[in-house]
XYZ file of C-alpha atoms in Angstrom:
480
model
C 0.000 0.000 0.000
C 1.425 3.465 -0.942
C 1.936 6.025 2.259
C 1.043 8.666 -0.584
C -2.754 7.635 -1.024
C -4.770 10.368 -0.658
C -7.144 10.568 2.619
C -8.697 13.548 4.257
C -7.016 14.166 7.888
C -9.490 16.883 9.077
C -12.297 14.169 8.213
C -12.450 11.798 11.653
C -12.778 7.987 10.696
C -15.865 7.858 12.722
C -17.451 10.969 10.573
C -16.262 9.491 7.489
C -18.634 6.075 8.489
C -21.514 8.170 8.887
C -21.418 10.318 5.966
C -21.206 6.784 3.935
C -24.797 6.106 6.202
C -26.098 8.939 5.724
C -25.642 8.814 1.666
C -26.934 5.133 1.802
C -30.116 6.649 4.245
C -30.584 8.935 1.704
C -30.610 6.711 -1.595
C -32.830 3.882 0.085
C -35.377 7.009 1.215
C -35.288 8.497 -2.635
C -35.146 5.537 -4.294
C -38.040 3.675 -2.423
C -40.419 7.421 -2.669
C -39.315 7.235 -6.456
C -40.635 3.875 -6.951
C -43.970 4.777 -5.808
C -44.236 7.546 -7.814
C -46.429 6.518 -11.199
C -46.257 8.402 -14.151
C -44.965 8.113 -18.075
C -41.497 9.113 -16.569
C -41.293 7.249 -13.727
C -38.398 4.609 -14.936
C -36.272 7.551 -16.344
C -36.665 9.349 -12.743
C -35.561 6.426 -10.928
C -32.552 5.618 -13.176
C -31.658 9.290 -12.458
C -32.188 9.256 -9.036
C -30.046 6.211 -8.402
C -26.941 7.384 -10.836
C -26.904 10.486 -8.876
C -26.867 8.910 -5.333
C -24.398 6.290 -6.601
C -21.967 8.691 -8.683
C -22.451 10.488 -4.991
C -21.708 7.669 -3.124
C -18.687 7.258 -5.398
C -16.804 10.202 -5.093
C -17.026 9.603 -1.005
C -15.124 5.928 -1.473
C -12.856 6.872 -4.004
C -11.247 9.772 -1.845
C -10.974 7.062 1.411
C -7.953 5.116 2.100
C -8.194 1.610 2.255
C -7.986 0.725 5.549
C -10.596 3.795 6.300
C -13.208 1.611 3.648
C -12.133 -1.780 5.701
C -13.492 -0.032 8.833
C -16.410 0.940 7.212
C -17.356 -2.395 5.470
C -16.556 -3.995 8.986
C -19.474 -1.347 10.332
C -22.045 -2.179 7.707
C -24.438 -4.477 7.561
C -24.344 -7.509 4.780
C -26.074 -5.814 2.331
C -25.190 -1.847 2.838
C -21.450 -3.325 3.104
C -21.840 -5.317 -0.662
C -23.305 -1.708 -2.165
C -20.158 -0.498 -1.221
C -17.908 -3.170 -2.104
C -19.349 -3.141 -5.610
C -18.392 0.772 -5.622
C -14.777 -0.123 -4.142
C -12.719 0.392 -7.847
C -10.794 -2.955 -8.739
C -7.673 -1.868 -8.563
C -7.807 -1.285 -4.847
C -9.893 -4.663 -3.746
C -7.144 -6.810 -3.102
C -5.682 -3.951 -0.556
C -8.722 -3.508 1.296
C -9.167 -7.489 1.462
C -6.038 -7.683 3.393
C -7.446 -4.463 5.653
C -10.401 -5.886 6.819
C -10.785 -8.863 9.250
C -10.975 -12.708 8.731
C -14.979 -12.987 8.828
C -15.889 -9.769 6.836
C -13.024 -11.055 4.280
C -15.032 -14.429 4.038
C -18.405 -12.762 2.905
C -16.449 -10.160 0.338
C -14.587 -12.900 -1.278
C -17.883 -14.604 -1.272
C -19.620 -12.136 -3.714
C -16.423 -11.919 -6.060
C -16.355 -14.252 -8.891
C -13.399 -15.878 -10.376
C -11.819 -13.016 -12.465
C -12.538 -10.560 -10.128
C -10.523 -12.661 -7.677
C -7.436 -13.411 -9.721
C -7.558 -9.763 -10.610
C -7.247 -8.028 -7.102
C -4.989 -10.418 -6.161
C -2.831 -9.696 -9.160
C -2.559 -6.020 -7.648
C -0.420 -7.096 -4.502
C 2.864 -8.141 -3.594
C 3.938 -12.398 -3.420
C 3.889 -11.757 0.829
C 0.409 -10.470 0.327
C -0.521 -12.865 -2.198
C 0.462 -15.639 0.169
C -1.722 -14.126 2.961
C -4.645 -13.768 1.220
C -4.562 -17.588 -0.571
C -5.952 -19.775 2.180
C -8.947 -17.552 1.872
C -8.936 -18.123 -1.857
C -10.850 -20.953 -3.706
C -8.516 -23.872 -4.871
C -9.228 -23.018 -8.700
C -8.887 -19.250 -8.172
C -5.322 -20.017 -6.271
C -3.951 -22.091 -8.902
C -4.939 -20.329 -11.997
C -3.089 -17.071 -9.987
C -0.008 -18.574 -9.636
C 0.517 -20.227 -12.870
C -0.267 -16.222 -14.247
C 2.785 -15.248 -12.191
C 6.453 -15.116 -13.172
C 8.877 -17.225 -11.764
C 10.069 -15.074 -9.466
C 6.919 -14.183 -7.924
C 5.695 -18.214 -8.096
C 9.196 -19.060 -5.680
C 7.937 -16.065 -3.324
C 4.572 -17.080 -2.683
C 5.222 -20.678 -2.082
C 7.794 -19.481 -0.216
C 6.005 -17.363 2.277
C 3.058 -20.197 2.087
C 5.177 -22.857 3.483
C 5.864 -21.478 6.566
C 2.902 -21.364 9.389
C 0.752 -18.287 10.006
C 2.828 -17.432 13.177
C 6.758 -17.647 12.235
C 7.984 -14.843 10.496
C 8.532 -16.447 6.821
C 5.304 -16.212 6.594
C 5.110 -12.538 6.955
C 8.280 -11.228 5.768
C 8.832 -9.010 2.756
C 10.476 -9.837 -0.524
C 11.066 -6.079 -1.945
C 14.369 -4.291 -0.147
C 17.707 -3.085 -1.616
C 20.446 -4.614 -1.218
C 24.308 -3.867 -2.159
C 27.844 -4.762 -1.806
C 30.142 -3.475 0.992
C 32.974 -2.798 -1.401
C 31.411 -0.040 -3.107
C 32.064 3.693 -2.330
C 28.822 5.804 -0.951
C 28.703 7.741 -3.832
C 28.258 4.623 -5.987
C 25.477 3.716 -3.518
C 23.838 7.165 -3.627
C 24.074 6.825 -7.966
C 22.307 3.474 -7.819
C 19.772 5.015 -5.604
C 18.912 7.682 -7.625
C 18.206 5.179 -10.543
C 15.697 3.274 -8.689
C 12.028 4.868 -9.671
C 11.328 4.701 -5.846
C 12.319 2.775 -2.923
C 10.644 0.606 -0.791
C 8.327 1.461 2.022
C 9.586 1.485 5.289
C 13.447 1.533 3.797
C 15.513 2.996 6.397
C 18.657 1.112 5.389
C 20.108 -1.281 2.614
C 21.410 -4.405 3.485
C 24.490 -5.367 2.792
C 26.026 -8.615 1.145
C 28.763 -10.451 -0.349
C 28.859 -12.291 -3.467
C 26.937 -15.207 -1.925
C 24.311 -13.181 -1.006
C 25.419 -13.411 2.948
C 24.698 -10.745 4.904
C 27.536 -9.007 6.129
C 25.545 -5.542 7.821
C 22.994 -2.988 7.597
C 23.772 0.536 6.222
C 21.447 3.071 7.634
C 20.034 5.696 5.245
C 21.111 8.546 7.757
C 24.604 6.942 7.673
C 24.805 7.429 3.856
C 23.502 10.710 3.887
C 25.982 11.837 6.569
C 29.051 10.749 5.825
C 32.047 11.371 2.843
C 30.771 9.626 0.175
C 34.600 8.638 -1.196
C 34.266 6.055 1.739
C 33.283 2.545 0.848
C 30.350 0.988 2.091
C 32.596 -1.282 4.524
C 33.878 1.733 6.533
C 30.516 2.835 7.878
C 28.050 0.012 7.569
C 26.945 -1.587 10.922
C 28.089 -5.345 10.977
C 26.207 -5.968 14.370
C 22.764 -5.880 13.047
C 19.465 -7.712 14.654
C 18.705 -10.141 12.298
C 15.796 -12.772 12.585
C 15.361 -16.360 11.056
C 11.857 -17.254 9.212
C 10.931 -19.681 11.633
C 11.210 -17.223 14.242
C 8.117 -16.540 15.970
C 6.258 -13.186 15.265
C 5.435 -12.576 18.466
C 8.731 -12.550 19.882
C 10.066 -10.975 16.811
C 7.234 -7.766 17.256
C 8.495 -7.625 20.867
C 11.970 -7.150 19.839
C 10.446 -4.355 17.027
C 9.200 -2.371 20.165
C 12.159 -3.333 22.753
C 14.806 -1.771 19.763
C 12.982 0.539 17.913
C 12.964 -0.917 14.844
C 11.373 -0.355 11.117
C 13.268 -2.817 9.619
C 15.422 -5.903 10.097
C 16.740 -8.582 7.620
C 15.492 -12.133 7.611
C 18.302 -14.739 6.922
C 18.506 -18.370 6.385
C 20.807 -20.800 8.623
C 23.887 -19.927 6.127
C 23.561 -16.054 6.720
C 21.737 -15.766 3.073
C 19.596 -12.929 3.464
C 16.490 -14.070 2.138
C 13.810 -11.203 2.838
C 12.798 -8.264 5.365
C 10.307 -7.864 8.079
C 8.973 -4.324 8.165
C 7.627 -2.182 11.083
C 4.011 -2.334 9.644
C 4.038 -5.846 9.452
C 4.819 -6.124 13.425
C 1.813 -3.419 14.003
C -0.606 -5.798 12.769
C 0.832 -8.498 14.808
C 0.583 -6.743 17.885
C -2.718 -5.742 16.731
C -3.515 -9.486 16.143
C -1.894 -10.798 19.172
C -4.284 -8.412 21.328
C -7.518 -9.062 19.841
C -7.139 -12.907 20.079
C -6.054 -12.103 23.823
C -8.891 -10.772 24.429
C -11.239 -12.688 22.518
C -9.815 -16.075 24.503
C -9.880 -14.554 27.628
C -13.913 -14.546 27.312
C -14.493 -17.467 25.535
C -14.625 -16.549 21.787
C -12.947 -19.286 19.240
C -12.766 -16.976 16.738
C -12.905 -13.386 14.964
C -16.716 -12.586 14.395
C -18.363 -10.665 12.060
C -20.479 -8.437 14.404
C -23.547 -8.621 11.453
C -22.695 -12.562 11.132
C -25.961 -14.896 11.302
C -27.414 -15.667 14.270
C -26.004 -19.353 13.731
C -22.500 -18.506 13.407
C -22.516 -16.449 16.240
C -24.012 -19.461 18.019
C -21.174 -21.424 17.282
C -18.646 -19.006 17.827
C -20.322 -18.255 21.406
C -21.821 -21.511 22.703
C -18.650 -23.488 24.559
C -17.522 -20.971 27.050
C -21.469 -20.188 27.982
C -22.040 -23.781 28.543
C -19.006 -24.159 30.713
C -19.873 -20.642 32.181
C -23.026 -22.384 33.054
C -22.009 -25.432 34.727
C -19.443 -22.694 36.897
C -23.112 -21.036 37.618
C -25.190 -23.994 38.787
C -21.671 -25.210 40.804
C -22.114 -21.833 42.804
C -26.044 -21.953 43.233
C -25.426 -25.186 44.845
C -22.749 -23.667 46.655
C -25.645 -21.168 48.441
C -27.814 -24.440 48.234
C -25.768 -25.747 51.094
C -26.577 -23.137 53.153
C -30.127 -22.278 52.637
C -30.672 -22.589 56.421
C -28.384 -20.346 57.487
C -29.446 -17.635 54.794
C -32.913 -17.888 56.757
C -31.960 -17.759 59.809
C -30.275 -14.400 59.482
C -31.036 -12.750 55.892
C -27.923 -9.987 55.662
C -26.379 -13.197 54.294
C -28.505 -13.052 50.929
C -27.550 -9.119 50.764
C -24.006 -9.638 51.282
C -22.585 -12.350 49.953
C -22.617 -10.750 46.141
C -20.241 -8.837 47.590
C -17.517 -10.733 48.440
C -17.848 -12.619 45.322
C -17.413 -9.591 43.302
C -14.480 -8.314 44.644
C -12.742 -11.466 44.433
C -13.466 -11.847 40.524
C -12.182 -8.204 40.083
C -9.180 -9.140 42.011
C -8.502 -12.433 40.334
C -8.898 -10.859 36.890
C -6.508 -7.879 38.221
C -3.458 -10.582 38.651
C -4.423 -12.640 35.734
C -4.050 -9.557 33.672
C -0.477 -9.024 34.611
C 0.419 -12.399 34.886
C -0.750 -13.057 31.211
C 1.325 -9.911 29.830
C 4.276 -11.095 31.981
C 4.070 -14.844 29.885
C 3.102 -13.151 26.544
C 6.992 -10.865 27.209
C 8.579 -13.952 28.704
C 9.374 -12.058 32.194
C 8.682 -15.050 34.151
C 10.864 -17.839 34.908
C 10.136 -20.724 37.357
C 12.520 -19.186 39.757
C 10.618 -15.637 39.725
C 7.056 -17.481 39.937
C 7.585 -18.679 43.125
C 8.574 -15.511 44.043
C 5.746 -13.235 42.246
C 3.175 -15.837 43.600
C 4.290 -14.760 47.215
C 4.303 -10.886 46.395
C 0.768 -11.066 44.996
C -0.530 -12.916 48.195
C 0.786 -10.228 50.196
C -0.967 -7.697 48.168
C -4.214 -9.465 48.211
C -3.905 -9.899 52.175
C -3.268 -6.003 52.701
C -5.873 -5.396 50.304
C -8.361 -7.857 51.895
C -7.456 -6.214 55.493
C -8.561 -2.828 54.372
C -11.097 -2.773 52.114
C -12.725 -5.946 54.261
C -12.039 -3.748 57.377
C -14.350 -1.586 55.424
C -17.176 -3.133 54.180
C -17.164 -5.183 57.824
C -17.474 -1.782 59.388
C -20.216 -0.772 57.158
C -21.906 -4.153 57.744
C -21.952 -3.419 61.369
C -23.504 -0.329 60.588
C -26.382 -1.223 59.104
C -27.014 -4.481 60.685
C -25.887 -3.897 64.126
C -23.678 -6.996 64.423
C -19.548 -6.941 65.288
C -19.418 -10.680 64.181
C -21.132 -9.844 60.828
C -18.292 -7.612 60.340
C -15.859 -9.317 60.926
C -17.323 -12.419 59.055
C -17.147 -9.629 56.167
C -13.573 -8.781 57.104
C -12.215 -12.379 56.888
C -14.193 -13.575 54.153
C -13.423 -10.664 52.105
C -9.427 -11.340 53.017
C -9.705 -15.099 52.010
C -11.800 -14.653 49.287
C -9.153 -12.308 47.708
C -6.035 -14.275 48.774
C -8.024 -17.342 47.041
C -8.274 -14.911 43.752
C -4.414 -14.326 44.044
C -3.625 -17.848 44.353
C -5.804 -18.599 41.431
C -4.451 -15.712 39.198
C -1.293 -17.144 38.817
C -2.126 -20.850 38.544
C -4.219 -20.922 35.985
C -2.682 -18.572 33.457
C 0.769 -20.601 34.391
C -1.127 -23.878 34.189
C -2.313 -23.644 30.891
C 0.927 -22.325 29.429
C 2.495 -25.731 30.989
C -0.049 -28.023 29.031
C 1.052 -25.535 25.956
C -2.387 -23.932 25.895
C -2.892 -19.793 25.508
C -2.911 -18.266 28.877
C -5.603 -16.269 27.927
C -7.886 -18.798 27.250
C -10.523 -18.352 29.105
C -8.901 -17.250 32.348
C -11.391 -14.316 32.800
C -14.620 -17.593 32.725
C -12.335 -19.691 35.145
C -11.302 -16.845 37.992
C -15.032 -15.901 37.845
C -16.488 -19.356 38.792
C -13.689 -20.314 41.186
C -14.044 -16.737 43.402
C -17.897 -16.924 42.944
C -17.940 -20.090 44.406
C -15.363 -19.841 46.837
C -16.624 -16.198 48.096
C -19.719 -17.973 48.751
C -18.540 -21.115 50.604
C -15.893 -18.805 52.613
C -18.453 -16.435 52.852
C -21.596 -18.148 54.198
C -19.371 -20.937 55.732
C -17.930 -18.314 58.124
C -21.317 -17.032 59.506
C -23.080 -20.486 59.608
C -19.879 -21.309 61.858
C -19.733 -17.850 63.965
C -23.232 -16.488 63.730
C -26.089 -18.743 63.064
């Protein structure tokens, strides 16, 4: 995608979505009052009415950049988001494919027929090309790659072998390379006969005459320094280089911990073999956090908010019915105790309590704990150690703030050992969250499951049911 498209940056991405509402409002409302209009004229009128909403509607995509029409097609419903599509000019569809997520992809691709397929995907690069092809029909894929050249063929296979999250898969094929025995000036005079370079070029990467790379010459290096000097002299020979079975979410991690927009990807001989780019790693990151947060609640996969009611189903139904069982688990839990609840009724009214804090809590530590895995910052020295440190934080924390709802307990209810029911239950209850926290996010990751899966579902149940028990087990002991 070119950083020189055209887009509007006084024009707010959320304004920009409902002026594209607004015009379809508007052509629905004329177009269904033209309809019922009889009269000699009346097809002419409506053909005029719809070109002029459409050319209208037009002139509004064609000045949007592509990932500003992916977030509007992701906002649409099915059929306002397919009149737009069909306004979307061919030349830019296989862009905004790649913009837009997995599900909405699915339905566009859908509604595309067979040239219209091998022609946006014609438009993009062989990295792109490879990320778009599992979506592809088998026909469509194979008729594209026997239209490419050779070079192009090797890249896509290439980039197709490797699994969605090691960096072959991602990296980039277009970068300039050149020879450390050349002067600067020679460097600077091949430059200039390049038409342009690549995006996100901030240095050429240097190799010998077995393609092995040998260093990195930064742009602001060339620029800088006497260009009599050979390339040699000033490259950098110490660059961060990654392999492509790396894995992409380490690799972004390193992106952010050195700053980079570039690096070279090389094989086990050295042979630099492509380029990961800075934009590349956004969408990674970007990635990475939506599936984190999708698992933590329960959701399989990405999900077209306008998707059927079926698919959604599906998507939806596992963690609920887990969720569920969790439920029933904890009305049993109160179950146990229905006696006790009628013997002295400020049970019913504050037990929810306790409960709630210690999911908040729980979901608190598994938070951290889950970033700490996802940046490799804990070792099984330091989790002894951090499982320690966040019991001592939920014990202060259950002191105080169950020294203060105990208090208030005894203030409405007249009773010290209500209150300081509340106070312990509320400090176990949270220490129980604590210990939870970190077992389960550190469990999973030992049975080589995502942390995030479903932690936020599991610390729920456990403190609702344990609050409950330690809650209601405390007063039947002390109080009733």
């Amino acid at each position: 995608m070119s950083e020189v498209e055209t887009r509007n940056p006084h024009t707010p991405l959320q304004g920009q979505l409902a002026r594209v509402i607004e015009l379809l409002r508007r052509q629905h409302l004329v177009e269904d009052l033209a309809h019922r209009q009889q009269g000699d004229h009346h097809d002419l009128v409506e053909s005029l009415v719809h070109r002029q909403h459409v050319a209208e509607l037009q002139r509004e995509i064609d000045g949007l950049h592509p990932a500003d029409i992916a977030y509007i097609l992701e906002a649409l419903p099915p059929e306002e988001r397919l009149e737009v599509w069909h306004l979307v000019k061919a030349d830019r569809d296989g862009e905004i494919l790649l913009e837009v997520s997995d599900a909405v992809r699915e339905s566009l691709l859908a509604d595309m027929d067979k040239p219209e397929l091998i022609a946006a995907a014609e438009q993009l690069d062989a990295e792109e090309i490879a990320d778009l092809a599992e979506d592809l029909p088998e026909d469509v894929l194979q008729e594209l790659m026997h239209r490419l050249n050779a070079q192009q063929r090797e890249r896509v296979q290439s980039a197709m072998s490797w699994e969605d999250d090691q960096v072959g898969a991602i990296m980039d094929f277009d970068m300039v390379t050149i020879r450390e025995d050349v002067t600067l000036e020679a460097v600077l005079r091949y430059l200039r006969r390049l038409k342009e370079l690549p995006e996100h070029t901030d240095k050429l990467f240097v190799v010998n005459q077995d393609t092995v790379l040998t260093g990195v010459l930064p742009i602001r290096w060339l620029l800088v320094n006497d260009p009599a000097k050979d390339v040699s002299e000033v490259m950098a020979s110490d660059a961060n280089t990654f392999r492509p079975e790396d894995d992409v979410a380490e690799t972004a991690q390193a992106f952010e911990r050195y700053d980079l927009v570039t690096a070279p990807v090389v094989d086990a001989n050295g042979k630099l073999i492509g380029r990961v780019t800075i934009d590349a790693m956004v969408d990674v990151i970007r990635e990475e956090s939506d599936a984190e947060v999708r698992e933590r609640f329960g959701l399989r996969e990405d999900e077209d908010i306008f998707a059927s009611v079926w698919k959604s189903l599906r998507n939806r139904w596992a963690w609920l019915a887990i969720n569920l069982v969790t439920a029933f688990v904890a009305s049993r839990v109160i179950g146990l105790f229905e006696g006790s609840i009628q013997k002295l009724v400020a049970l019913a009214t504050l037990m929810p309590i306790v409960a709630g804090i210690g999911g908040n809590s729980g979901n608190q530590t598994i938070t951290m704990i889950v970033r700490a895995l996802a940046l490799d910052q804990i070792s099984p020295t330091s989790a002894k150690r951090l499982l320690r440190k966040e019991l001592g934080v939920a014990m202060i924390n259950g002191l105080i703030w169950g020294g203060v709802i105990g208090l208030v307990a005894w203030l409405l209810y007249r009773n010290v050992q209500l209150g300081l029911v509340m106070t312990a239950a509320m400090t176990l209850n949270l220490l129980l969250a604590a210990l939870m926290g970190v077992l389960i996010p550190m469990t999973l990751l030992r049975f080589d499951r995502d942390p995030a899966m479903g932690s936020s579902v599991m610390i729920t149940a456990i403190t609702d049911s344990g609050g409950f028990f330690i809650f209601l087990g405390l007063a039947t002991l002390f109080l009733v």
